[in-house]
Amino acid sequence: MENTISLYEQIYSLKNLILAFKKARKGKTKKIYVKEFEENLAYNLKILYDELKNQTYIPESLKTFILRDPKTRKISKSAFRDRIIHHALVRVIEPIFDKIFIYDSCANRIGKGNLFALKRFDFFKRKVTNNLHSEAFCLKADIKHYFQEVNHKILLSMMRRKIIDNKVIELIRKILINGQFKEGVGMPLGNLTSQFFANVYLNELDYFVKHILKAKYYIRYVDDFAILHKSKEQLEIWKFEIDNFLKDRLKLELHKDKSKIISLSKGIDFVGFRCFWYFKLLRKRNIKKMIIKIEAYKKGELSKEKLVESLNGWLAYAKWVNSYKLRESILKEIIKKDI
């Protein structure tokens, strides 16, 4: 009888570790820590292989820094070797969970993302308003301190429903403990595993909204979600029920200041865009972020190479909204410096 390879063995296989290394270094090949790891690649991967196989692997302490863009966020960065482990884990277990996620869970999934969410929002908007001929409303909601409040015990119980290999569960537990905000609670913002675990954790909310409340027009992007409906009163009821569900089942709650019911005609701030009745604009902070980089370039604080890299990403993002004049003015500001 042929031996089957366990889930845990698939994670630490050298083939998987090599593929995980390639994923982890993508876009970071010039970083010193990547070059150092690559100098003795076979040796370094063998160490990871042995540590995982023998279950002696322990993640290194996270490096934490504050990012202001202009919103202040605390980002925790894992060591490069740990990021390889994260990719190795997610590569193997993500397909198991992805098939149970709802179609409109849009963040950190292959073929999806914020532009996919934006298109779905437009599609739902047209459906609920009879192609923009009648009034409708949106519950635009945000979960308070989401990554800081994820409960490890609840998350691990969700993982166990699909994963029976205890060695995989123990590896997940080690990764969670390394980034916790307090004992048994929280995940670091910035880790690939945190992004994946976020979808697993809030899949419970997705099922509640879609199958218990039977909300037809629901989209979630990480902890940011929108529900569209013709009735403002129905959204008020759902908002109350969702908040109770989050508190009772997931030990979370809606952000009171950021969870509101708004007429679609007044415009909805969603996935980095301001979505109005007939047009879309970029968020003001997104524009400000690009202007700050241009000013840093003018002062000589940012290289042209870095500016062009940021600009290309920003332009690709901005073209999805009504921003022709804005893009022209941004390009003119850069040209002024180079003349």
PDB file of N, CA and C in Angstrom, residues 188-252:
ATOM      1  N   PRO A 188      -0.112  40.153  14.064  1.00  0.00           N
ATOM      2  CA  PRO A 188       0.613  41.323  13.553  1.00  0.00           C
ATOM      3  C   PRO A 188       0.109  41.768  12.186  1.00  0.00           C
ATOM      4  N   LEU A 189      -0.004  43.064  12.006  1.00  0.00           N
ATOM      5  CA  LEU A 189      -0.374  43.622  10.711  1.00  0.00           C
ATOM      6  C   LEU A 189       0.871  43.579   9.834  1.00  0.00           C
ATOM      7  N   GLY A 190       0.806  42.907   8.708  1.00  0.00           N
ATOM      8  CA  GLY A 190       1.964  42.852   7.814  1.00  0.00           C
ATOM      9  C   GLY A 190       2.372  41.445   7.417  1.00  0.00           C
ATOM     10  N   ASN A 191       2.048  40.455   8.236  1.00  0.00           N
ATOM     11  CA  ASN A 191       2.409  39.065   7.910  1.00  0.00           C
ATOM     12  C   ASN A 191       1.451  38.467   6.877  1.00  0.00           C
ATOM     13  N   LEU A 192       1.994  37.667   5.973  1.00  0.00           N
ATOM     14  CA  LEU A 192       1.161  36.939   5.010  1.00  0.00           C
ATOM     15  C   LEU A 192       0.166  36.035   5.746  1.00  0.00           C
ATOM     16  N   THR A 193       0.632  35.376   6.788  1.00  0.00           N
ATOM     17  CA  THR A 193      -0.241  34.471   7.546  1.00  0.00           C
ATOM     18  C   THR A 193      -1.405  35.238   8.175  1.00  0.00           C
ATOM     19  N   SER A 194      -1.162  36.454   8.660  1.00  0.00           N
ATOM     20  CA  SER A 194      -2.230  37.255   9.268  1.00  0.00           C
ATOM     21  C   SER A 194      -3.317  37.559   8.255  1.00  0.00           C
ATOM     22  N   GLN A 195      -2.910  37.855   7.021  1.00  0.00           N
ATOM     23  CA  GLN A 195      -3.872  38.157   5.955  1.00  0.00           C
ATOM     24  C   GLN A 195      -4.729  36.931   5.660  1.00  0.00           C
ATOM     25  N   PHE A 196      -4.075  35.769   5.616  1.00  0.00           N
ATOM     26  CA  PHE A 196      -4.816  34.532   5.352  1.00  0.00           C
ATOM     27  C   PHE A 196      -5.730  34.174   6.526  1.00  0.00           C
ATOM     28  N   PHE A 197      -5.187  34.240   7.754  1.00  0.00           N
ATOM     29  CA  PHE A 197      -5.986  33.918   8.940  1.00  0.00           C
ATOM     30  C   PHE A 197      -7.186  34.861   9.062  1.00  0.00           C
ATOM     31  N   ALA A 198      -7.022  36.111   8.616  1.00  0.00           N
ATOM     32  CA  ALA A 198      -8.117  37.096   8.669  1.00  0.00           C
ATOM     33  C   ALA A 198      -9.313  36.613   7.867  1.00  0.00           C
ATOM     34  N   ASN A 199      -9.053  36.014   6.710  1.00  0.00           N
ATOM     35  CA  ASN A 199     -10.146  35.488   5.882  1.00  0.00           C
ATOM     36  C   ASN A 199     -10.810  34.274   6.511  1.00  0.00           C
ATOM     37  N   VAL A 200     -10.005  33.429   7.144  1.00  0.00           N
ATOM     38  CA  VAL A 200     -10.562  32.248   7.817  1.00  0.00           C
ATOM     39  C   VAL A 200     -11.470  32.694   8.964  1.00  0.00           C
ATOM     40  N   TYR A 201     -10.985  33.621   9.765  1.00  0.00           N
ATOM     41  CA  TYR A 201     -11.715  34.090  10.958  1.00  0.00           C
ATOM     42  C   TYR A 201     -13.040  34.749  10.576  1.00  0.00           C
ATOM     43  N   LEU A 202     -13.006  35.623   9.562  1.00  0.00           N
ATOM     44  CA  LEU A 202     -14.216  36.359   9.185  1.00  0.00           C
ATOM     45  C   LEU A 202     -15.096  35.603   8.190  1.00  0.00           C
ATOM     46  N   ASN A 203     -14.677  34.404   7.808  1.00  0.00           N
ATOM     47  CA  ASN A 203     -15.551  33.562   6.999  1.00  0.00           C
ATOM     48  C   ASN A 203     -16.831  33.234   7.777  1.00  0.00           C
ATOM     49  N   GLU A 204     -16.710  33.184   9.110  1.00  0.00           N
ATOM     50  CA  GLU A 204     -17.891  32.970   9.965  1.00  0.00           C
ATOM     51  C   GLU A 204     -18.889  34.118   9.794  1.00  0.00           C
ATOM     52  N   LEU A 205     -18.366  35.336   9.748  1.00  0.00           N
ATOM     53  CA  LEU A 205     -19.225  36.509   9.528  1.00  0.00           C
ATOM     54  C   LEU A 205     -19.866  36.446   8.145  1.00  0.00           C
ATOM     55  N   ASP A 206     -19.073  36.081   7.133  1.00  0.00           N
ATOM     56  CA  ASP A 206     -19.589  35.983   5.754  1.00  0.00           C
ATOM     57  C   ASP A 206     -20.787  35.032   5.684  1.00  0.00           C
ATOM     58  N   TYR A 207     -20.654  33.874   6.330  1.00  0.00           N
ATOM     59  CA  TYR A 207     -21.736  32.882   6.304  1.00  0.00           C
ATOM     60  C   TYR A 207     -22.964  33.393   7.049  1.00  0.00           C
ATOM     61  N   PHE A 208     -22.733  34.087   8.154  1.00  0.00           N
ATOM     62  CA  PHE A 208     -23.844  34.646   8.925  1.00  0.00           C
ATOM     63  C   PHE A 208     -24.620  35.670   8.083  1.00  0.00           C
ATOM     64  N   VAL A 209     -23.896  36.576   7.439  1.00  0.00           N
ATOM     65  CA  VAL A 209     -24.541  37.632   6.646  1.00  0.00           C
ATOM     66  C   VAL A 209     -25.252  37.052   5.427  1.00  0.00           C
ATOM     67  N   LYS A 210     -24.580  36.126   4.730  1.00  0.00           N
ATOM     68  CA  LYS A 210     -25.142  35.586   3.478  1.00  0.00           C
ATOM     69  C   LYS A 210     -26.244  34.550   3.716  1.00  0.00           C
ATOM     70  N   HIS A 211     -26.049  33.664   4.695  1.00  0.00           N
ATOM     71  CA  HIS A 211     -26.958  32.523   4.833  1.00  0.00           C
ATOM     72  C   HIS A 211     -27.978  32.634   5.969  1.00  0.00           C
ATOM     73  N   ILE A 212     -27.645  33.402   7.017  1.00  0.00           N
ATOM     74  CA  ILE A 212     -28.608  33.592   8.113  1.00  0.00           C
ATOM     75  C   ILE A 212     -29.424  34.872   7.884  1.00  0.00           C
ATOM     76  N   LEU A 213     -28.717  35.987   7.664  1.00  0.00           N
ATOM     77  CA  LEU A 213     -29.436  37.239   7.387  1.00  0.00           C
ATOM     78  C   LEU A 213     -29.970  37.277   5.950  1.00  0.00           C
ATOM     79  N   LYS A 214     -29.325  36.494   5.083  1.00  0.00           N
ATOM     80  CA  LYS A 214     -29.683  36.424   3.658  1.00  0.00           C
ATOM     81  C   LYS A 214     -29.548  37.777   2.957  1.00  0.00           C
ATOM     82  N   ALA A 215     -28.453  38.465   3.279  1.00  0.00           N
ATOM     83  CA  ALA A 215     -28.142  39.726   2.592  1.00  0.00           C
ATOM     84  C   ALA A 215     -27.586  39.387   1.211  1.00  0.00           C
ATOM     85  N   LYS A 216     -28.232  39.888   0.199  1.00  0.00           N
ATOM     86  CA  LYS A 216     -27.887  39.536  -1.183  1.00  0.00           C
ATOM     87  C   LYS A 216     -26.647  40.274  -1.674  1.00  0.00           C
ATOM     88  N   TYR A 217     -26.543  41.557  -1.315  1.00  0.00           N
ATOM     89  CA  TYR A 217     -25.476  42.407  -1.866  1.00  0.00           C
ATOM     90  C   TYR A 217     -24.456  42.751  -0.776  1.00  0.00           C
ATOM     91  N   TYR A 218     -23.564  41.801  -0.519  1.00  0.00           N
ATOM     92  CA  TYR A 218     -22.568  41.914   0.556  1.00  0.00           C
ATOM     93  C   TYR A 218     -21.175  41.675  -0.012  1.00  0.00           C
ATOM     94  N   ILE A 219     -20.237  42.562   0.341  1.00  0.00           N
ATOM     95  CA  ILE A 219     -18.838  42.432  -0.094  1.00  0.00           C
ATOM     96  C   ILE A 219     -17.946  42.681   1.118  1.00  0.00           C
ATOM     97  N   ARG A 220     -16.920  41.841   1.269  1.00  0.00           N
ATOM     98  CA  ARG A 220     -15.952  42.084   2.351  1.00  0.00           C
ATOM     99  C   ARG A 220     -14.536  42.150   1.808  1.00  0.00           C
ATOM    100  N   TYR A 221     -13.788  43.127   2.320  1.00  0.00           N
ATOM    101  CA  TYR A 221     -12.362  43.256   2.003  1.00  0.00           C
ATOM    102  C   TYR A 221     -11.632  43.386   3.338  1.00  0.00           C
ATOM    103  N   VAL A 222     -11.011  42.309   3.799  1.00  0.00           N
ATOM    104  CA  VAL A 222     -10.403  42.179   5.133  1.00  0.00           C
ATOM    105  C   VAL A 222     -11.492  42.493   6.178  1.00  0.00           C
ATOM    106  N   ASP A 223     -11.310  43.556   6.993  1.00  0.00           N
ATOM    107  CA  ASP A 223     -12.291  43.865   8.044  1.00  0.00           C
ATOM    108  C   ASP A 223     -13.230  44.999   7.634  1.00  0.00           C
ATOM    109  N   ASP A 224     -13.211  45.330   6.366  1.00  0.00           N
ATOM    110  CA  ASP A 224     -14.012  46.415   5.807  1.00  0.00           C
ATOM    111  C   ASP A 224     -15.110  45.776   4.950  1.00  0.00           C
ATOM    112  N   PHE A 225     -16.382  46.032   5.245  1.00  0.00           N
ATOM    113  CA  PHE A 225     -17.409  45.404   4.418  1.00  0.00           C
ATOM    114  C   PHE A 225     -18.568  46.355   4.121  1.00  0.00           C
ATOM    115  N   ALA A 226     -19.316  46.014   3.072  1.00  0.00           N
ATOM    116  CA  ALA A 226     -20.453  46.826   2.639  1.00  0.00           C
ATOM    117  C   ALA A 226     -21.630  45.916   2.332  1.00  0.00           C
ATOM    118  N   ILE A 227     -22.818  46.355   2.754  1.00  0.00           N
ATOM    119  CA  ILE A 227     -24.068  45.679   2.397  1.00  0.00           C
ATOM    120  C   ILE A 227     -24.993  46.716   1.769  1.00  0.00           C
ATOM    121  N   LEU A 228     -25.517  46.411   0.599  1.00  0.00           N
ATOM    122  CA  LEU A 228     -26.414  47.322  -0.106  1.00  0.00           C
ATOM    123  C   LEU A 228     -27.848  46.795  -0.028  1.00  0.00           C
ATOM    124  N   HIS A 229     -28.791  47.716   0.163  1.00  0.00           N
ATOM    125  CA  HIS A 229     -30.207  47.323   0.240  1.00  0.00           C
ATOM    126  C   HIS A 229     -31.090  48.531  -0.035  1.00  0.00           C
ATOM    127  N   LYS A 230     -32.310  48.266  -0.498  1.00  0.00           N
ATOM    128  CA  LYS A 230     -33.261  49.348  -0.775  1.00  0.00           C
ATOM    129  C   LYS A 230     -33.769  50.002   0.515  1.00  0.00           C
ATOM    130  N   SER A 231     -33.809  49.212   1.584  1.00  0.00           N
ATOM    131  CA  SER A 231     -34.396  49.681   2.841  1.00  0.00           C
ATOM    132  C   SER A 231     -33.338  50.072   3.878  1.00  0.00           C
ATOM    133  N   LYS A 232     -33.382  51.319   4.307  1.00  0.00           N
ATOM    134  CA  LYS A 232     -32.484  51.795   5.360  1.00  0.00           C
ATOM    135  C   LYS A 232     -32.808  51.085   6.680  1.00  0.00           C
ATOM    136  N   GLU A 233     -34.100  50.842   6.916  1.00  0.00           N
ATOM    137  CA  GLU A 233     -34.547  50.182   8.153  1.00  0.00           C
ATOM    138  C   GLU A 233     -34.005  48.756   8.235  1.00  0.00           C
ATOM    139  N   GLN A 234     -34.002  48.047   7.094  1.00  0.00           N
ATOM    140  CA  GLN A 234     -33.470  46.674   7.077  1.00  0.00           C
ATOM    141  C   GLN A 234     -31.982  46.670   7.413  1.00  0.00           C
ATOM    142  N   LEU A 235     -31.260  47.640   6.888  1.00  0.00           N
ATOM    143  CA  LEU A 235     -29.820  47.737   7.183  1.00  0.00           C
ATOM    144  C   LEU A 235     -29.572  48.053   8.651  1.00  0.00           C
ATOM    145  N   GLU A 236     -30.440  48.850   9.252  1.00  0.00           N
ATOM    146  CA  GLU A 236     -30.326  49.156  10.689  1.00  0.00           C
ATOM    147  C   GLU A 236     -30.477  47.872  11.506  1.00  0.00           C
ATOM    148  N   ILE A 237     -31.438  47.043  11.138  1.00  0.00           N
ATOM    149  CA  ILE A 237     -31.665  45.765  11.835  1.00  0.00           C
ATOM    150  C   ILE A 237     -30.443  44.857  11.667  1.00  0.00           C
ATOM    151  N   TRP A 238     -29.952  44.754  10.432  1.00  0.00           N
ATOM    152  CA  TRP A 238     -28.787  43.907  10.159  1.00  0.00           C
ATOM    153  C   TRP A 238     -27.537  44.391  10.896  1.00  0.00           C
ATOM    154  N   LYS A 239     -27.380  45.699  10.960  1.00  0.00           N
ATOM    155  CA  LYS A 239     -26.212  46.264  11.668  1.00  0.00           C
ATOM    156  C   LYS A 239     -26.222  45.821  13.130  1.00  0.00           C
ATOM    157  N   PHE A 240     -27.368  45.892  13.770  1.00  0.00           N
ATOM    158  CA  PHE A 240     -27.527  45.478  15.170  1.00  0.00           C
ATOM    159  C   PHE A 240     -27.225  43.977  15.315  1.00  0.00           C
ATOM    160  N   GLU A 241     -27.768  43.160  14.402  1.00  0.00           N
ATOM    161  CA  GLU A 241     -27.578  41.709  14.473  1.00  0.00           C
ATOM    162  C   GLU A 241     -26.126  41.306  14.207  1.00  0.00           C
ATOM    163  N   ILE A 242     -25.482  42.011  13.286  1.00  0.00           N
ATOM    164  CA  ILE A 242     -24.066  41.735  12.981  1.00  0.00           C
ATOM    165  C   ILE A 242     -23.185  42.068  14.174  1.00  0.00           C
ATOM    166  N   ASP A 243     -23.448  43.197  14.811  1.00  0.00           N
ATOM    167  CA  ASP A 243     -22.648  43.601  15.974  1.00  0.00           C
ATOM    168  C   ASP A 243     -22.793  42.575  17.100  1.00  0.00           C
ATOM    169  N   ASN A 244     -24.001  42.090  17.317  1.00  0.00           N
ATOM    170  CA  ASN A 244     -24.228  41.057  18.343  1.00  0.00           C
ATOM    171  C   ASN A 244     -23.515  39.758  17.987  1.00  0.00           C
ATOM    172  N   PHE A 245     -23.571  39.380  16.712  1.00  0.00           N
ATOM    173  CA  PHE A 245     -22.899  38.153  16.255  1.00  0.00           C
ATOM    174  C   PHE A 245     -21.390  38.264  16.476  1.00  0.00           C
ATOM    175  N   LEU A 246     -20.813  39.394  16.110  1.00  0.00           N
ATOM    176  CA  LEU A 246     -19.368  39.599  16.271  1.00  0.00           C
ATOM    177  C   LEU A 246     -18.960  39.495  17.744  1.00  0.00           C
ATOM    178  N   LYS A 247     -19.753  40.107  18.618  1.00  0.00           N
ATOM    179  CA  LYS A 247     -19.438  40.083  20.051  1.00  0.00           C
ATOM    180  C   LYS A 247     -19.574  38.676  20.631  1.00  0.00           C
ATOM    181  N   ASP A 248     -20.665  37.990  20.280  1.00  0.00           N
ATOM    182  CA  ASP A 248     -20.949  36.673  20.859  1.00  0.00           C
ATOM    183  C   ASP A 248     -20.047  35.570  20.320  1.00  0.00           C
ATOM    184  N   ARG A 249     -19.820  35.569  19.015  1.00  0.00           N
ATOM    185  CA  ARG A 249     -19.124  34.449  18.366  1.00  0.00           C
ATOM    186  C   ARG A 249     -17.641  34.680  18.123  1.00  0.00           C
ATOM    187  N   LEU A 250     -17.271  35.929  17.830  1.00  0.00           N
ATOM    188  CA  LEU A 250     -15.885  36.190  17.423  1.00  0.00           C
ATOM    189  C   LEU A 250     -15.122  37.127  18.361  1.00  0.00           C
ATOM    190  N   LYS A 251     -15.756  37.572  19.430  1.00  0.00           N
ATOM    191  CA  LYS A 251     -15.123  38.481  20.409  1.00  0.00           C
ATOM    192  C   LYS A 251     -14.622  39.775  19.733  1.00  0.00           C
ATOM    193  N   LEU A 252     -15.433  40.265  18.790  1.00  0.00           N
ATOM    194  CA  LEU A 252     -15.114  41.497  18.056  1.00  0.00           C
ATOM    195  C   LEU A 252     -16.318  42.422  18.142  1.00  0.00           C
TER     196      LEU A 252
END
